[in-house]
Amino acid sequence: MWKRIADIINEGGKFIITTHLFSEGDAIGSELALKRFLCGLNKDAIIVNNEALPSVYHCFDPDKDVKFLKSKGVNINLDDFDAIFIVDVADWSQLGDFADMIKASRITKICIDHHPTNSGFTDINVIDKDASSAGELIFDLITYMHGEITLEVATPLYLSIATDTGWFKFSNTSPKALKVCSDLIKAGVKSEIIYEKLYQNKHLSYLKLLNLTLGALRSECEGHLVWTKMTKEMVKSSGVEFVDTDVIIDLIRAVNEVEVVIIFRELGEKKTKMSFRSKYTVDVSKLASDFGGGGHVRAAGASLNEPIDTVIGDVISAAKELMEETTACVSTGSSLT
Ligand SMILES: [Mn+2]
């Protein structure tokens, strides 16, 4: 699985790494770990994303290695590179404006991903839907190439695995994921500090946004489907800089009868992003795919170029239909054994 990629790394000298829009822990952790590994092999490697690094992740990137495609001074000619690594990305649409530029170039395109909806859209695809995270796959690549798991590589890899498993709560918390994290902690990773940097540094404005979002909560299917929206006005009036929807999703999912959670986020007059989560029965990746997105059975997302209120109507109808099909309106609960 890794041989072709290892050959390309060994034979090449200059690489570029990118990830999806709305980059989060797994995306950024995978990029940083891969870059640091490649630089350790005396290769040139740069990270270029569609958007600036969200401020909550700045502490993981003290050297400012994550570049923003459209910022001044970032002038990329893809033909100068031996290959591009596209990590944690399931589909071209997740790459925003960068997708057309990548598709138009002759650069060797390598995708390393774990989303089951990934159809293998690049030249070389390593897609392992059983991997907890893209970071776990980067760990595999490094160990395949007999690379050393230094602390500077281990920290972003831990960020990847811990965030994508919801801090070891979700069903992708596999023996392998825990084994890899055990190795990462042995390499010196400080789990509690990563947690603190990510989740315990919020501003009071965050509670204001939480209040507004919870105030807009709606439920359908006798409470099995719960959704809310986050408009630009809500974000602006609360004063939040970086919107972290995961905490809100977790709060809603804590309610016993909730099976599906949907958060609609207004990004522009005609741009809406959706996050889907489910607990036991509903495959939300199907729902996301119906609206041009993708993801996992229990966590998926999509973006549409339509106003938020139009999107809400369409998506909620589709969600209710899917829930009826999967008879999820009757909560099954789950068993420890
Ligand atoms: Mn991921």
Coordinates of C-alpha atoms and ligand atoms in Angstrom, one line a residue:
M1 CA 0.0 0.0 0.0
W2 CA 2.8 2.4 0.8
K3 CA 5.5 1.3 -1.6
R4 CA 4.6 3.7 -4.5
I5 CA 4.4 6.6 -2.1
A6 CA 7.7 5.7 -0.4
D7 CA 9.4 5.5 -3.8
I8 CA 8.1 8.9 -4.8
I9 CA 9.3 10.4 -1.5
N10 CA 12.7 8.7 -1.8
E11 CA 13.2 9.8 -5.4
G12 CA 11.7 13.3 -5.2
G13 CA 13.0 16.4 -3.6
K14 CA 10.1 18.9 -3.4
F15 CA 6.6 18.3 -2.1
I16 CA 3.5 20.2 -1.4
I17 CA 0.8 19.2 1.1
T18 CA -2.8 20.3 1.4
T19 CA -6.1 19.5 3.0
H20 CA -9.8 20.3 3.0
L21 CA -11.7 23.5 3.6
F22 CA -12.7 24.1 7.2
S23 CA -9.5 22.3 8.3
E24 CA -9.6 20.8 11.7
G25 CA -7.4 18.7 14.0
D26 CA -7.0 15.7 11.8
A27 CA -6.4 17.7 8.7
I28 CA -3.8 20.0 10.3
G29 CA -2.2 17.3 12.4
S30 CA -1.7 15.1 9.3
E31 CA -0.2 18.0 7.3
L32 CA 2.2 19.1 10.0
A33 CA 3.4 15.6 10.8
L34 CA 3.9 14.8 7.1
K35 CA 5.8 18.0 6.5
R36 CA 8.1 17.5 9.5
F37 CA 8.7 13.9 8.5
L38 CA 9.6 14.9 4.9
C39 CA 11.9 17.8 6.2
G40 CA 13.6 15.2 8.4
L41 CA 14.5 13.3 5.3
N42 CA 16.1 16.5 3.9
K43 CA 13.3 17.1 1.5
D44 CA 11.6 20.4 0.7
A45 CA 8.0 20.4 1.8
I46 CA 5.4 23.1 2.1
I47 CA 1.9 23.2 3.4
V48 CA -0.6 25.3 1.4
N49 CA -4.3 25.4 2.4
N50 CA -7.4 27.1 1.0
E51 CA -7.7 29.2 4.1
A52 CA -5.7 30.6 6.9
L53 CA -5.0 28.4 9.9
P54 CA -7.7 28.9 12.5
S55 CA -6.2 30.6 15.5
V56 CA -6.9 27.8 17.9
Y57 CA -4.3 25.7 16.0
H58 CA -1.6 28.4 16.0
C59 CA 0.2 26.8 18.9
F60 CA 0.6 23.6 16.9
D61 CA 2.4 25.5 14.2
P62 CA 4.9 27.8 15.9
D63 CA 7.0 28.1 12.7
K64 CA 3.9 29.2 10.7
D65 CA 4.4 26.4 8.2
V66 CA 0.7 26.3 7.2
K67 CA 0.5 28.8 4.3
F68 CA -2.7 30.3 3.0
L69 CA -3.1 29.9 -0.8
K70 CA -4.3 33.5 -1.3
S71 CA -2.0 35.4 1.0
K72 CA 0.6 37.7 -0.3
G73 CA 3.9 36.1 -1.0
V74 CA 2.4 32.7 -1.6
N75 CA 3.1 32.1 -5.2
I76 CA 2.7 28.5 -6.1
N77 CA 3.6 26.8 -9.4
L78 CA 2.6 23.2 -8.9
D79 CA 4.9 22.1 -11.7
D80 CA 7.9 22.9 -9.5
F81 CA 7.0 20.1 -7.2
D82 CA 7.4 16.3 -7.5
A83 CA 4.1 15.5 -5.9
I84 CA 1.2 16.9 -4.0
F85 CA -0.2 15.1 -0.9
I86 CA -3.9 15.7 -0.4
V87 CA -4.7 14.5 3.2
D88 CA -8.0 13.8 4.9
V89 CA -9.9 14.8 1.7
A90 CA -12.6 12.6 0.2
D91 CA -13.5 14.6 -2.9
W92 CA -12.3 17.4 -5.1
S93 CA -15.2 19.6 -3.9
Q94 CA -13.6 19.7 -0.4
L95 CA -10.6 21.5 -1.9
G96 CA -12.4 24.7 -2.8
D97 CA -10.6 26.9 -5.3
F98 CA -7.4 24.9 -5.1
A99 CA -9.0 21.9 -6.8
D100 CA -9.0 23.5 -10.3
M101 CA -5.4 24.5 -10.0
I102 CA -4.4 21.0 -8.9
K103 CA -6.5 19.3 -11.5
A104 CA -5.0 21.5 -14.3
S105 CA -1.4 20.7 -13.4
R106 CA 0.6 17.6 -14.3
I107 CA 1.9 17.2 -10.7
T108 CA 1.6 13.7 -9.3
K109 CA -1.4 13.7 -7.0
I110 CA -1.4 11.5 -3.9
C111 CA -4.4 11.2 -1.6
I112 CA -4.1 9.8 1.9
D113 CA -7.6 9.5 3.5
H114 CA -9.9 7.5 5.7
H115 CA -13.4 8.6 4.5
P116 CA -15.6 5.7 3.2
T117 CA -17.1 8.1 0.6
N118 CA -13.7 8.6 -1.1
S119 CA -13.8 7.0 -4.5
G120 CA -10.1 7.4 -5.2
F121 CA -10.0 10.7 -7.1
T122 CA -6.2 11.2 -7.5
D123 CA -3.3 9.4 -9.2
I124 CA -2.3 7.4 -6.1
N125 CA -4.8 6.8 -3.4
V126 CA -4.3 5.3 0.0
I127 CA -7.8 5.1 1.4
D128 CA -8.3 3.1 4.5
K129 CA -11.8 3.5 5.9
D130 CA -10.8 1.4 9.0
A131 CA -8.2 4.0 10.0
S132 CA -9.4 6.3 12.8
S133 CA -8.0 9.3 11.1
A134 CA -5.7 10.5 8.3
G135 CA -3.1 11.0 11.0
E136 CA -3.1 7.3 11.8
L137 CA -2.3 6.7 8.1
I138 CA 0.6 9.2 8.2
F139 CA 1.9 7.3 11.2
D140 CA 1.8 4.1 9.1
L141 CA 3.6 5.8 6.3
I142 CA 6.4 7.0 8.6
T143 CA 6.8 3.6 10.2
Y144 CA 6.7 1.9 6.8
M145 CA 9.6 4.1 5.8
H146 CA 11.4 3.4 9.1
G147 CA 11.1 7.0 10.1
E148 CA 11.6 8.1 13.7
I149 CA 8.5 9.2 15.6
T150 CA 10.0 12.4 17.1
L151 CA 8.1 14.5 19.5
E152 CA 7.6 17.2 16.7
V153 CA 5.9 14.5 14.6
A154 CA 4.1 12.8 17.4
T155 CA 2.3 15.9 18.7
P156 CA 0.4 16.7 15.5
L157 CA -0.3 13.0 15.0
Y158 CA -1.9 12.8 18.4
L159 CA -3.9 15.9 17.6
S160 CA -5.2 14.1 14.5
I161 CA -6.2 10.9 16.2
A162 CA -7.6 12.4 19.4
T163 CA -9.8 14.9 17.6
D164 CA -11.1 12.5 15.0
T165 CA -12.0 9.9 17.6
G166 CA -13.7 12.7 19.7
W167 CA -11.1 12.1 22.4
F168 CA -11.5 8.4 22.2
K169 CA -15.3 8.4 22.4
F170 CA -16.4 7.5 18.9
S171 CA -16.7 4.0 17.3
N172 CA -13.4 4.6 15.4
T173 CA -11.5 4.4 18.7
S174 CA -9.9 1.1 17.6
P175 CA -7.2 -1.0 19.2
K176 CA -4.9 0.3 16.5
A177 CA -5.7 4.0 17.2
L178 CA -5.0 3.5 20.9
K179 CA -1.8 1.6 20.2
V180 CA -0.6 4.4 18.0
C181 CA -1.5 6.9 20.6
S182 CA 0.4 4.9 23.2
D183 CA 3.5 5.1 21.0
L184 CA 2.9 8.8 20.6
I185 CA 2.7 9.4 24.4
K186 CA 5.9 7.3 24.7
A187 CA 7.5 9.7 22.3
G188 CA 6.7 12.5 24.8
V189 CA 3.2 13.8 23.7
K190 CA 1.4 15.6 26.5
S191 CA -2.2 14.7 26.0
E192 CA -3.6 17.0 28.7
I193 CA -1.8 20.0 27.2
I194 CA -3.2 19.3 23.7
Y195 CA -6.7 19.0 25.2
E196 CA -6.3 22.3 27.2
K197 CA -5.0 24.2 24.2
L198 CA -8.0 23.0 22.1
Y199 CA -10.9 23.1 24.4
Q200 CA -10.1 25.2 27.5
N201 CA -9.1 28.4 26.0
K202 CA -12.4 29.8 24.9
H203 CA -13.5 33.4 25.4
L204 CA -16.8 34.3 27.2
S205 CA -18.1 35.2 23.7
Y206 CA -18.2 31.5 23.1
L207 CA -20.9 31.1 25.7
K208 CA -22.9 33.8 24.1
L209 CA -22.8 32.0 20.8
L210 CA -23.8 28.8 22.5
N211 CA -26.7 30.5 24.1
L212 CA -27.9 31.9 20.7
T213 CA -27.4 28.5 19.0
L214 CA -29.2 26.6 21.6
G215 CA -32.0 29.2 21.5
A216 CA -32.6 28.3 17.8
L217 CA -32.8 24.6 18.5
R218 CA -35.6 22.7 16.8
S219 CA -36.6 19.0 17.1
E220 CA -38.4 16.7 14.8
C221 CA -39.4 13.0 14.8
E222 CA -40.3 13.1 18.5
G223 CA -36.9 14.5 19.4
H224 CA -34.9 11.9 17.5
L225 CA -33.8 14.6 15.0
V226 CA -32.5 17.8 16.5
W227 CA -31.1 20.7 14.5
T228 CA -30.1 24.3 14.9
K229 CA -28.6 27.1 12.9
M230 CA -25.8 29.5 13.3
T231 CA -26.2 32.7 11.2
K232 CA -23.5 35.2 10.4
E233 CA -25.4 37.7 12.6
M234 CA -25.3 35.3 15.6
V235 CA -21.5 34.8 15.2
K236 CA -21.0 38.5 14.8
S237 CA -23.1 39.6 17.7
S238 CA -21.5 37.1 20.1
G239 CA -18.0 38.2 19.0
V240 CA -16.6 34.7 18.5
E241 CA -13.6 34.5 16.2
F242 CA -13.3 30.8 15.7
V243 CA -16.5 28.8 15.5
D244 CA -16.1 25.3 17.0
T245 CA -19.4 23.4 16.3
D246 CA -18.2 20.2 17.9
V247 CA -18.9 21.3 21.4
I248 CA -22.5 22.3 20.5
I249 CA -23.0 19.0 18.7
D250 CA -21.7 17.1 21.8
L251 CA -24.2 18.9 24.0
I252 CA -27.1 18.1 21.8
R253 CA -26.0 14.5 21.3
A254 CA -25.9 14.1 25.1
V255 CA -29.7 14.0 25.1
N256 CA -30.9 10.4 25.3
E257 CA -33.4 10.3 22.5
V258 CA -31.4 12.2 20.0
E259 CA -30.3 10.1 17.0
V260 CA -29.4 12.8 14.4
V261 CA -28.0 16.2 15.0
I262 CA -27.7 18.8 12.2
I263 CA -26.0 22.2 12.5
F264 CA -26.5 24.7 9.7
R265 CA -24.0 27.4 9.5
E266 CA -24.4 30.5 7.3
L267 CA -21.2 31.4 5.7
G268 CA -22.6 33.9 3.2
E269 CA -25.8 35.1 1.6
K270 CA -25.7 32.1 -0.6
K271 CA -23.4 29.8 1.2
T272 CA -24.4 27.3 3.9
K273 CA -22.4 24.6 5.6
M274 CA -23.9 21.6 7.3
S275 CA -22.5 19.2 9.9
F276 CA -24.3 15.9 10.4
R277 CA -23.9 13.5 13.3
S278 CA -25.7 10.4 14.3
K279 CA -25.6 8.0 17.2
Y280 CA -26.7 4.5 16.4
T281 CA -28.6 3.8 13.2
V282 CA -28.7 6.5 10.7
D283 CA -26.0 6.7 8.0
V284 CA -25.5 10.5 7.8
S285 CA -22.8 10.1 5.1
K286 CA -25.7 9.2 2.8
L287 CA -27.4 12.5 3.7
A288 CA -24.3 14.5 3.2
S289 CA -23.7 12.8 -0.2
D290 CA -27.2 13.7 -1.4
F291 CA -26.2 17.4 -0.9
G292 CA -22.8 17.1 -2.5
G293 CA -20.8 16.4 0.6
G294 CA -19.4 13.2 2.3
G295 CA -17.9 11.8 5.4
H296 CA -18.4 8.9 7.8
V297 CA -21.5 7.0 8.9
R298 CA -21.7 8.8 12.2
A299 CA -20.1 12.2 11.2
A300 CA -20.4 13.9 7.8
G301 CA -20.7 17.3 6.2
A302 CA -21.6 19.3 3.1
S303 CA -21.7 22.8 1.8
L304 CA -24.2 24.4 -0.6
N305 CA -24.3 27.6 -2.5
E306 CA -27.7 28.5 -1.3
P307 CA -29.2 30.7 1.4
I308 CA -29.4 29.0 4.8
D309 CA -33.2 29.0 5.1
T310 CA -33.7 27.3 1.7
V311 CA -31.1 24.7 2.6
I312 CA -32.7 24.0 6.0
G313 CA -36.1 23.1 4.5
D314 CA -34.6 20.7 1.9
V315 CA -32.2 19.0 4.2
I316 CA -34.6 18.5 7.1
S317 CA -37.1 16.9 4.7
A318 CA -34.4 14.6 3.3
A319 CA -33.2 13.8 6.9
K320 CA -36.8 12.9 8.0
E321 CA -37.2 10.6 5.0
L322 CA -33.9 8.9 5.6
M323 CA -34.8 8.4 9.3
E324 CA -38.2 6.9 8.4
E325 CA -36.4 4.5 6.0
T326 CA -34.0 3.4 8.7
T327 CA -36.8 3.3 11.3
A328 CA -34.6 5.4 13.4
C329 CA -37.5 7.3 14.8
V330 CA -37.7 4.4 17.2
S331 CA -34.6 4.7 19.3
T332 CA -32.8 1.5 19.6
G333 CA -30.2 2.5 22.2
S334 CA -27.0 0.5 22.4
S335 CA -25.6 -2.2 24.5
L336 CA -22.3 -2.6 26.3
T337 CA -21.9 -6.1 25.1
Ligands
MN1 MN -10.2 12.8 9.4

